[in-house]
Backbone as CSV, one residue per row, in Angstrom:
resi,resn,N_x,N_y,N_z,CA_x,CA_y,CA_z,C_x,C_y,C_z
1,UNK,89.500,103.466,98.197,89.453,102.620,96.904,90.605,102.889,95.911
2,UNK,91.188,104.090,96.121,92.295,104.481,94.951,93.640,104.436,95.610
3,UNK,93.839,103.962,96.900,95.126,104.105,97.425,95.978,103.056,96.790
4,UNK,97.366,103.289,96.622,98.166,102.433,95.814,98.382,101.049,96.454
5,UNK,98.441,100.015,95.746,98.732,98.702,96.173,99.938,98.190,95.238
6,UNK,101.023,97.786,95.973,102.134,97.075,95.175,101.671,95.783,94.574
7,UNK,101.898,95.680,93.351,101.451,94.396,92.670,102.219,93.188,93.055
8,UNK,103.553,93.426,93.388,104.471,92.226,93.657,104.055,91.841,95.115
9,UNK,104.119,92.806,96.122,103.885,92.132,97.527,102.413,92.237,98.012
10,UNK,101.577,92.988,97.215,100.076,93.100,97.552,99.938,93.984,98.742
11,UNK,100.711,94.749,99.137,100.490,95.696,100.428,100.052,97.167,99.888
12,UNK,99.038,97.524,100.559,98.309,98.769,100.258,99.113,99.960,101.167
13,UNK,99.365,101.083,100.344,100.127,102.078,101.060,99.108,103.322,101.289
14,UNK,99.406,104.078,102.246,98.552,105.102,102.609,98.529,106.395,101.751
15,UNK,99.509,106.441,100.846,99.707,107.623,99.927,100.559,107.137,98.620
16,UNK,100.413,107.891,97.555,101.153,107.599,96.345,102.681,107.712,96.726
17,UNK,103.428,106.826,96.147,104.898,106.919,96.233,105.552,106.139,95.046
18,UNK,106.876,106.593,94.781,107.465,105.859,93.604,107.901,104.374,93.869
19,UNK,108.227,104.059,95.217,108.846,102.863,95.518,107.962,102.042,96.562
20,UNK,108.374,100.803,96.713,107.740,99.946,97.685,108.946,99.363,98.650
21,UNK,109.040,100.062,99.690,110.170,99.705,100.651,110.165,98.170,101.036
22,UNK,109.038,97.556,101.155,108.951,96.100,101.501,109.680,95.351,100.421
23,UNK,109.260,95.759,99.131,109.915,94.901,98.079,111.408,95.246,97.827
24,UNK,111.771,96.388,98.285,113.285,96.779,98.067,114.091,96.189,99.141
25,UNK,113.515,95.686,100.199,114.161,94.949,101.270,114.893,93.642,100.795
26,UNK,115.843,93.239,101.159,116.591,92.055,100.659,115.856,90.791,100.827
27,UNK,114.823,90.811,101.627,114.009,89.572,101.671,112.981,89.390,100.719
28,UNK,112.679,90.452,99.921,111.670,90.478,98.899,112.399,90.958,97.537
29,UNK,111.633,91.254,96.535,112.192,91.747,95.358,111.287,92.700,94.655
30,UNK,111.868,93.581,93.870,111.017,94.370,92.946,110.621,93.460,91.645
31,UNK,109.497,93.662,91.140,109.022,92.830,90.052,110.038,92.993,88.905
32,UNK,110.201,91.996,88.129,111.088,92.156,86.952,110.856,93.127,85.888
33,UNK,109.587,93.607,85.968,109.152,94.690,84.990,109.115,95.978,85.715
34,UNK,109.744,96.004,86.845,109.885,97.302,87.668,108.691,97.537,88.545
35,UNK,108.672,98.569,89.362,107.588,98.734,90.316,106.333,99.045,89.702
36,UNK,105.303,98.223,90.098,104.058,98.361,89.398,102.971,98.565,90.557
37,UNK,101.876,99.351,90.311,100.844,99.527,91.334,99.482,99.209,90.775
38,UNK,98.626,98.888,91.709,97.200,98.686,91.374,96.380,99.314,92.628
39,UNK,95.105,99.200,92.514,94.053,99.686,93.519,93.044,98.765,93.845
40,UNK,92.434,98.843,95.047,91.244,97.969,95.231,90.224,98.201,94.193
41,UNK,89.955,99.401,93.726,89.085,99.623,92.683,89.396,98.821,91.390
42,UNK,90.559,98.749,90.974,90.936,97.974,89.845,90.769,96.498,90.062
43,UNK,91.201,96.121,91.306,91.079,94.535,91.607,89.593,94.150,91.611
44,UNK,88.642,95.012,92.038,87.376,94.539,92.073,86.631,94.385,90.718
45,UNK,87.298,94.738,89.829,86.784,94.630,88.328,87.051,93.190,87.957
46,UNK,87.991,92.387,88.340,88.226,91.066,87.762,88.686,90.025,88.992
47,UNK,88.540,90.344,90.252,88.936,89.522,91.346,87.676,89.226,92.187
48,UNK,87.709,88.132,92.978,86.545,87.765,93.834,87.288,86.872,95.014
49,UNK,86.445,86.946,96.077,86.933,86.260,97.205,86.749,84.731,97.116
50,UNK,87.563,84.004,97.793,87.301,82.470,97.911,87.283,82.226,99.379
51,UNK,86.214,81.754,100.007,86.027,81.493,101.336,85.535,80.046,101.506
52,UNK,86.494,79.172,102.228,86.170,77.850,102.232,86.772,77.181,103.759
53,UNK,86.238,76.216,104.161,86.843,75.677,105.475,88.252,75.163,105.253
54,UNK,89.056,75.402,106.223,90.421,74.880,106.198,90.711,73.950,107.358
55,UNK,89.872,74.006,108.252,89.937,73.029,109.413,88.793,73.299,110.491
56,UNK,88.803,72.568,111.578,87.738,72.688,112.538,87.734,74.130,113.103
57,UNK,86.689,74.861,112.839,86.516,76.275,113.317,87.495,77.055,112.717
58,UNK,88.018,76.750,111.532,89.075,77.660,110.760,88.684,77.718,109.384
59,UNK,88.452,79.005,108.829,87.985,79.246,107.580,89.007,79.915,106.745
60,UNK,89.355,79.451,105.649,90.288,80.172,104.752,89.738,81.255,103.943
61,UNK,90.416,82.234,103.789,89.923,83.421,103.002,91.087,83.902,101.779
62,UNK,90.679,83.524,100.669,91.595,83.896,99.573,91.126,84.705,98.626
63,UNK,91.724,84.827,97.454,91.350,85.675,96.298,91.675,84.920,94.969
64,UNK,90.691,84.961,94.142,90.656,84.327,92.797,90.582,85.364,91.706
65,UNK,91.455,85.483,90.658,92.810,84.930,90.727,93.612,85.447,91.849
66,UNK,94.668,84.745,92.298,95.514,85.095,93.340,96.053,86.401,93.231
67,UNK,96.349,87.210,94.207,97.124,88.520,94.163,98.477,88.194,94.895
68,UNK,99.465,89.124,94.611,100.826,89.011,95.300,101.327,87.558,95.230
69,UNK,101.730,86.933,96.303,102.201,85.626,96.195,101.158,84.513,96.588
70,UNK,99.914,84.900,96.495,98.965,83.988,96.533,98.474,83.439,97.802
71,UNK,98.992,84.036,98.920,98.623,83.600,100.323,97.152,83.745,100.655
72,UNK,96.643,82.997,101.550,95.327,83.179,101.966,95.301,83.492,103.461
73,UNK,94.225,84.263,103.991,94.040,84.487,105.409,93.260,83.343,105.947
74,UNK,93.180,83.495,107.271,92.404,82.481,108.124,91.573,83.174,109.206
75,UNK,90.313,82.715,109.150,89.374,83.275,110.246,89.248,82.132,111.291
76,UNK,89.738,82.498,112.387,89.847,81.477,113.604,88.568,81.831,114.429
77,UNK,87.543,80.749,114.488,86.324,81.057,115.048,86.404,80.596,116.473
78,UNK,86.881,81.438,117.304,87.136,81.079,118.703,85.913,81.530,119.520
79,UNK,85.580,81.000,120.692,84.401,81.395,121.503,84.626,82.825,122.017
80,UNK,85.818,83.247,122.209,86.107,84.595,122.737,85.987,85.679,121.668
81,UNK,85.796,85.200,120.448,85.661,86.157,119.296,86.512,85.801,118.077
82,UNK,86.081,86.053,116.929,86.760,85.640,115.673,88.045,86.398,115.506
83,UNK,89.129,85.855,115.215,90.332,86.472,114.886,90.737,86.264,113.401
84,UNK,90.941,87.325,112.734,91.563,87.338,111.283,92.932,87.181,111.419
85,UNK,93.575,85.993,110.916,95.072,85.724,110.979,95.510,86.054,109.506
86,UNK,96.344,86.892,109.512,96.942,87.516,108.149,95.842,88.174,107.329
87,UNK,96.186,88.600,106.203,95.225,89.414,105.506,95.416,89.125,103.963
88,UNK,94.445,89.670,103.224,94.475,89.627,101.777,94.535,91.060,101.218
89,UNK,94.946,90.945,100.017,95.041,92.406,99.354,93.607,92.914,98.970
90,UNK,92.880,91.882,98.335,91.474,92.212,97.747,90.571,91.930,99.001
91,UNK,89.572,92.926,98.945,88.383,92.936,99.827,87.185,93.594,99.067
92,UNK,86.149,92.807,99.066,84.878,93.345,98.493,83.647,93.188,99.431
93,UNK,82.531,93.605,98.840,81.266,93.630,99.684,80.870,92.110,99.957
94,UNK,81.085,91.196,98.881,80.560,89.908,99.118,81.377,89.234,100.165
95,UNK,82.793,89.511,100.229,83.607,88.940,101.204,83.305,89.497,102.688
96,UNK,82.902,90.626,102.809,82.513,91.345,103.983,81.216,90.659,104.504
97,UNK,80.260,90.496,103.568,79.014,89.996,103.898,79.254,88.456,104.429
98,UNK,80.038,87.693,103.715,80.178,86.242,103.999,80.903,86.119,105.418
99,UNK,81.943,86.969,105.648,82.638,87.017,106.939,81.712,87.395,108.143
100,UNK,80.810,88.416,107.842,79.901,88.736,108.844,78.922,87.567,109.212
101,UNK,78.622,86.805,108.172,77.647,85.713,108.384,78.301,84.607,109.259
102,UNK,79.695,84.636,109.090,80.556,83.677,110.059,80.688,84.202,111.442
103,UNK,80.296,85.364,111.785,80.416,86.003,113.007,81.316,87.345,113.014
104,UNK,81.728,87.670,111.889,82.583,88.896,111.828,84.009,88.714,112.453
105,UNK,84.616,89.908,112.705,86.028,89.833,113.074,86.169,90.761,114.403
106,UNK,86.678,90.062,115.406,86.935,90.880,116.788,88.390,91.411,116.696
107,UNK,89.224,90.696,116.138,90.681,91.167,116.179,91.403,90.679,114.962
108,UNK,92.322,91.304,114.467,93.226,90.984,113.392,94.582,91.032,113.813
109,UNK,95.357,89.959,113.412,96.730,89.869,113.621,97.563,89.362,112.456
110,UNK,98.644,90.077,112.075,99.476,89.763,110.930,100.687,89.136,111.235
111,UNK,101.193,88.095,110.531,102.333,87.469,110.824,103.594,88.295,110.512
112,UNK,103.547,88.978,109.510,104.732,89.813,109.096,104.449,90.603,107.934
113,UNK,105.347,91.571,107.536,104.946,92.555,106.535,104.541,92.186,105.246
114,UNK,105.086,91.037,104.698,104.702,90.543,103.477,103.188,90.341,103.263
115,UNK,102.429,90.046,104.429,101.003,89.663,104.397,100.234,90.754,104.953
116,UNK,100.695,92.017,105.063,99.893,93.067,105.524,98.686,93.348,104.515
117,UNK,98.860,93.109,103.178,97.847,93.329,102.231,97.000,94.581,102.472
118,UNK,95.759,94.405,102.455,94.811,95.579,102.782,94.381,95.612,104.241
119,UNK,95.155,95.389,105.001,94.771,95.057,106.474,93.918,96.187,107.132
120,UNK,94.188,97.495,106.736,93.524,98.604,107.172,92.090,98.532,106.721
121,UNK,91.922,98.258,105.595,90.555,98.079,104.867,89.749,96.955,105.695
122,UNK,90.437,95.909,106.043,89.784,94.934,106.871,89.418,95.435,108.064
123,UNK,90.384,96.189,108.725,90.099,96.722,110.249,88.888,97.648,110.038
124,UNK,88.837,98.562,109.141,87.720,99.439,109.046,86.363,98.800,108.739
125,UNK,86.474,97.831,107.881,85.244,97.069,107.610,84.595,96.399,108.706
126,UNK,85.459,95.906,109.640,84.854,95.094,110.789,85.039,95.863,112.164
127,UNK,85.641,97.098,112.063,85.926,97.795,113.227,86.581,97.131,114.340
128,UNK,87.810,96.505,113.726,88.613,95.499,114.587,90.104,96.135,114.694
129,UNK,90.783,95.996,115.731,92.189,96.403,115.919,93.035,95.359,115.217
130,UNK,94.188,95.932,114.728,95.159,94.998,114.066,96.408,94.982,114.918
131,UNK,96.787,93.748,115.350,97.851,93.571,116.293,99.207,93.317,115.419
132,UNK,100.173,94.102,115.649,101.555,94.111,114.955,102.533,94.256,116.096
133,UNK,103.516,93.340,116.008,104.504,93.430,117.019,105.459,94.696,116.674
134,UNK,105.760,95.497,117.752,106.461,96.820,117.722,107.812,96.626,116.856
135,UNK,108.379,95.485,116.860,109.765,95.434,116.082,109.570,95.563,114.642
136,UNK,108.271,95.494,114.158,107.970,95.730,112.754,107.218,96.983,112.454
137,UNK,107.251,97.897,113.359,106.497,99.146,113.181,106.943,99.874,111.858
138,UNK,108.148,99.855,111.596,108.798,100.558,110.428,108.185,100.140,109.187
139,UNK,107.615,98.993,109.047,107.180,98.417,107.806,105.715,98.692,107.631
140,UNK,104.932,99.212,108.617,103.580,99.384,108.372,103.362,100.436,107.345
141,UNK,102.684,100.200,106.089,102.676,100.883,105.036,101.520,102.054,105.007
142,UNK,100.564,101.691,105.910,99.437,102.716,105.966,99.084,102.742,107.453
143,UNK,99.888,103.764,107.951,99.582,103.937,109.511,98.243,104.345,109.849
144,UNK,97.664,103.855,111.027,96.293,103.964,111.257,96.068,103.814,112.738
145,UNK,95.036,104.468,113.165,94.785,104.220,114.638,94.356,102.883,115.043
146,UNK,93.905,102.115,114.020,93.563,100.727,114.357,94.678,99.824,114.685
147,UNK,95.889,100.251,114.239,97.078,99.353,114.615,97.416,99.570,116.085
148,UNK,97.602,98.336,116.601,98.006,98.105,118.088,99.398,97.495,118.119
149,UNK,100.498,98.290,118.523,101.812,97.579,118.550,101.904,97.107,119.982
150,UNK,102.477,95.861,120.041,102.610,95.160,121.217,104.229,94.885,121.299
151,UNK,104.751,94.795,122.644,106.097,94.501,122.710,106.305,93.284,123.735
152,UNK,107.456,92.751,123.636,107.760,91.464,124.426,107.684,90.292,123.686
153,UNK,107.792,89.119,124.303,107.627,87.716,123.724,106.304,87.208,123.362
154,UNK,105.381,87.645,124.258,103.977,87.101,123.996,102.947,87.988,124.391
155,UNK,101.772,88.065,123.775,100.698,88.951,124.039,99.435,88.114,123.930
156,UNK,98.476,88.113,124.974,97.273,87.484,124.966,96.093,88.300,124.345
157,UNK,95.777,87.763,123.056,94.594,88.394,122.407,93.336,88.257,123.202
158,UNK,93.030,87.138,123.603,91.858,86.874,124.386,92.065,85.364,125.044
159,UNK,91.156,84.991,125.784,91.341,83.695,126.570,91.694,82.507,125.594
160,UNK,92.817,81.995,125.825,93.380,80.836,124.930,93.900,81.301,123.685
161,UNK,94.075,82.569,123.268,94.654,82.993,122.152,95.863,83.892,122.433
162,UNK,96.962,83.396,121.943,98.350,84.200,122.333,99.162,84.384,121.190
163,UNK,99.587,85.469,121.064,100.671,85.850,119.998,101.986,85.579,120.647
164,UNK,102.887,85.041,119.644,104.236,84.707,120.132,105.219,85.333,119.154
165,UNK,105.942,86.226,119.588,106.935,86.772,118.798,108.132,85.901,118.465
166,UNK,107.949,84.982,117.511,108.929,83.915,117.143,110.201,84.671,116.513
167,UNK,110.051,85.760,115.866,111.213,86.504,115.339,111.917,85.950,114.073
168,UNK,111.476,84.784,113.585,111.857,84.299,112.379,111.385,85.092,111.087
169,UNK,112.205,85.231,110.179,111.884,86.035,108.985,111.938,87.425,109.037
170,UNK,111.296,87.997,110.093,111.343,89.418,110.523,111.360,89.360,111.947
171,UNK,112.080,90.557,112.466,112.360,90.765,113.900,110.933,90.580,114.637
172,UNK,109.836,91.250,114.014,108.573,91.106,114.697,107.703,90.099,114.195
173,UNK,108.337,89.019,113.524,107.480,87.834,112.958,106.709,87.209,114.086
174,UNK,105.405,86.983,114.085,104.740,86.475,115.020,103.700,85.306,114.589
175,UNK,103.662,84.375,115.519,102.674,83.249,115.179,101.514,83.354,116.284
176,UNK,100.382,82.766,116.050,99.257,82.607,117.007,98.986,81.272,117.446
177,UNK,98.955,81.133,118.764,98.550,79.883,119.342,97.100,79.975,119.843
178,UNK,96.343,78.870,119.492,94.998,78.736,119.841,94.910,77.470,120.801
179,UNK,94.849,77.749,122.011,94.848,76.602,122.996,93.625,75.593,122.806
180,UNK,92.444,76.111,122.593,91.317,75.226,122.592,91.260,74.534,121.229
181,UNK,91.942,75.164,120.067,91.947,74.474,118.892,93.162,73.597,118.794
182,UNK,94.007,73.638,119.740,95.389,72.942,119.674,96.115,73.112,118.365
183,UNK,96.242,74.411,117.992,96.840,74.895,116.811,97.676,76.043,116.854
184,UNK,98.630,76.118,116.024,99.538,77.286,115.791,99.264,77.851,114.230
185,UNK,99.049,79.076,114.238,98.957,79.799,112.756,100.234,80.490,112.580
186,UNK,100.901,80.032,111.468,102.319,80.505,111.385,102.649,81.446,110.206
187,UNK,101.621,81.696,109.339,102.064,82.381,108.095,103.276,81.585,107.472
188,UNK,104.358,82.325,107.177,105.486,81.637,106.809,106.660,82.069,107.747
189,UNK,106.204,82.395,109.068,107.284,82.458,110.077,107.903,81.215,110.395
190,UNK,106.978,80.196,110.526,107.317,78.734,110.452,106.658,78.218,109.189
191,UNK,107.513,77.950,108.225,107.069,77.657,106.854,106.635,76.146,106.761
192,UNK,105.348,75.874,106.555,105.035,74.545,106.162,105.345,74.260,104.823
193,UNK,106.126,73.134,104.580,106.626,72.880,103.333,105.772,71.903,102.564
194,UNK,106.001,71.523,101.364,105.282,70.718,100.556,105.154,69.196,101.168
195,UNK,106.250,68.738,101.782,105.975,67.453,102.567,105.434,67.942,103.943
196,UNK,104.177,67.844,104.076,103.459,68.498,105.173,103.765,68.067,106.563
197,UNK,104.660,67.022,106.610,105.107,66.578,108.108,106.180,67.438,108.538
198,UNK,106.697,68.411,107.674,107.885,69.156,108.123,107.698,70.757,107.896
199,UNK,108.573,71.528,108.429,108.622,72.941,108.241,110.010,73.399,108.070
200,UNK,110.127,74.540,107.536,111.462,75.297,107.505,111.415,76.693,107.952
201,UNK,112.637,77.251,107.940,112.881,78.661,108.666,113.728,79.385,107.703
202,UNK,113.269,80.470,107.248,114.068,81.197,106.248,114.063,82.705,106.585
203,UNK,115.121,83.364,106.389,115.119,84.875,106.398,114.527,85.413,105.241
204,UNK,114.821,84.927,104.048,114.144,85.251,102.738,113.888,83.878,101.986
205,UNK,112.593,83.794,101.613,112.060,82.763,100.921,112.520,82.948,99.331
206,UNK,112.144,84.069,98.804,112.336,84.217,97.240,113.832,84.258,96.957
207,UNK,114.572,84.851,97.885,116.068,84.919,97.545,117.066,83.845,98.370
208,UNK,116.344,82.981,98.953,116.943,81.657,99.440,117.956,82.104,100.574
209,UNK,117.634,83.017,101.397,118.640,83.331,102.561,118.199,82.716,103.784
210,UNK,119.062,81.759,104.331,118.616,80.969,105.454,118.453,81.940,106.710
211,UNK,117.649,81.456,107.678,117.601,82.058,108.935,118.714,81.960,109.954
212,UNK,119.092,82.714,110.860,120.262,82.490,111.708,119.866,81.325,112.747
213,UNK,120.707,80.490,112.973,120.465,79.370,113.971,120.032,79.912,115.238
214,UNK,120.689,80.990,115.839,120.341,81.572,117.126,118.755,82.032,117.103
215,UNK,118.267,82.526,116.040,116.914,82.954,115.863,115.942,81.705,115.892
216,UNK,116.314,80.586,115.233,115.511,79.580,115.185,115.424,78.953,116.529
217,UNK,116.493,78.838,117.365,116.460,78.338,118.636,115.656,79.290,119.642
218,UNK,115.672,80.543,119.521,114.949,81.229,120.307,113.409,81.062,120.000
219,UNK,113.099,80.932,118.795,111.600,80.596,118.448,111.325,79.296,119.121
220,UNK,112.133,78.350,119.102,111.721,77.077,119.752,111.468,77.161,121.261
221,UNK,112.501,78.031,121.838,112.168,78.208,123.422,110.974,78.890,123.576
222,UNK,110.530,79.781,122.866,109.179,80.571,123.090,108.081,79.625,122.763
223,UNK,108.111,78.651,121.931,107.022,77.793,121.543,106.941,76.612,122.454
224,UNK,107.985,76.272,123.268,108.024,75.028,124.125,106.906,74.970,125.136
225,UNK,106.435,76.096,125.705,105.413,75.845,126.722,103.988,75.535,126.119
226,UNK,103.794,75.657,124.787,102.537,75.598,124.179,102.320,74.221,123.555
227,UNK,101.120,73.580,123.650,100.973,72.380,122.972,100.036,72.705,121.840
228,UNK,100.222,71.830,120.791,99.427,72.040,119.468,99.631,70.844,118.537
229,UNK,98.615,70.456,117.915,98.648,69.393,116.951,98.741,69.752,115.473
230,UNK,98.025,70.996,115.201,98.096,71.423,113.731,98.901,72.782,113.726
231,UNK,99.587,72.896,112.509,100.221,74.136,112.245,99.680,74.601,110.778
232,UNK,98.978,75.635,110.840,98.462,76.289,109.591,99.408,77.263,108.968
233,UNK,99.934,76.955,107.740,100.791,77.694,107.055,99.991,78.715,106.205
234,UNK,100.636,79.412,105.355,100.001,80.572,104.610,99.341,80.442,103.350
235,UNK,99.205,79.078,102.888,98.737,78.834,101.588,97.543,77.725,101.768
236,UNK,96.742,77.658,100.795,95.594,76.567,101.016,96.293,75.218,101.106
237,UNK,95.860,74.612,102.102,96.134,73.199,102.581,97.591,72.982,102.932
238,UNK,98.362,74.050,103.098,99.680,73.988,103.553,99.493,73.869,105.126
239,UNK,99.202,72.637,105.637,98.916,72.487,107.019,99.578,71.086,107.543
240,UNK,100.253,71.192,108.616,100.582,70.077,109.375,99.437,69.546,110.233
241,UNK,98.881,68.437,109.908,97.599,68.002,110.419,97.695,67.309,111.831
242,UNK,98.863,66.700,111.956,98.974,65.989,113.385,100.333,66.151,113.965
243,UNK,100.498,65.942,115.276,101.769,66.073,115.903,102.552,67.269,115.541
244,UNK,101.978,68.362,115.445,102.546,69.642,114.928,103.717,70.113,115.824
245,UNK,103.698,69.982,117.156,104.710,70.483,118.093,105.886,69.537,117.753
246,UNK,105.781,68.308,117.633,106.936,67.435,117.194,107.422,67.757,115.892
247,UNK,106.624,68.016,115.026,107.089,68.328,113.530,107.939,69.670,113.609
248,UNK,107.586,70.569,114.385,108.354,71.864,114.555,109.714,71.436,115.142
249,UNK,109.790,70.719,116.225,111.018,70.397,116.747,112.059,69.669,115.941
250,UNK,111.439,68.499,115.327,112.200,67.705,114.414,112.717,68.531,113.162
251,UNK,111.891,69.367,112.740,112.290,70.223,111.476,113.378,71.150,111.926
252,UNK,113.332,71.640,113.184,114.340,72.594,113.562,115.596,71.844,113.746
253,UNK,115.571,70.634,114.165,116.872,69.958,114.427,117.440,69.568,113.090
254,UNK,116.605,69.201,112.128,117.180,68.944,110.838,117.695,70.168,110.044
255,UNK,117.010,71.435,110.277,117.534,72.582,109.628,118.835,72.974,110.306
256,UNK,119.047,72.762,111.602,120.218,73.247,112.329,121.393,72.327,111.933
257,UNK,121.026,71.083,111.727,122.091,70.072,111.337,122.738,70.503,110.001
258,UNK,121.890,70.897,109.096,122.393,71.388,107.788,123.098,72.798,107.915
259,UNK,122.470,73.691,108.576,123.012,75.032,108.721,124.278,75.107,109.407
260,UNK,124.517,74.336,110.425,125.749,74.404,111.198,126.679,73.338,110.727
261,UNK,126.333,72.112,110.410,127.229,71.190,109.910,128.461,71.052,110.744
262,UNK,128.224,71.033,112.217,129.420,71.041,113.066,129.600,69.711,113.699
263,UNK,129.135,68.630,113.182,129.252,67.375,113.663,128.656,67.014,114.967
């Protein structure tokens, strides 16, 4: 309850420290008022969970008022077991109770370090492993036996649930494909933009650093074998609702045409 949480990125660390390496990386930033910390105990005084449907058998889990950059997690209610996609900074007893009423959590997978939040608290609350791509091992702020590091391009969590190392934004950046739900859960590895028929691809969002074209092309190659209609982004209602695979393809074509400008 008293472990430090960075106010800017919302990631919980395993011990006190003066800095947040995730925020000091060029993809993020230290808050304008300097490095600030909070704790779960402090958050529980004035925050609460928001749990609401985001799609068929997909439940959004957020926090009010929002913490960090305001992302929400998703509970994927698959027949093989519920998967928590991404994490929140805040977690309290009411949230645990409500998620248990929805079937609990069999596994947790996090798209990239900015969304680690209090993932170890979630893992302990539901006795669930946390799947992180090994390329992002250095960013795990609270090492724990619950973390499972996987390697390679893809990893099957369960029947019809596949992690794909798209590698956009972070080397270990991963998305989750759900075959039966015809959906991809992308965090901001594939960023659903305000015009929800489109996505974008960035190395840094707050600092506006574009992703490398070769990285975007690799992600497209890895996604090609998978069919999907919906793409669930990282914020409430940031969802491509139809023709998601085509939306990713045409978005990448548009992005590359601007990034390369090679005629």
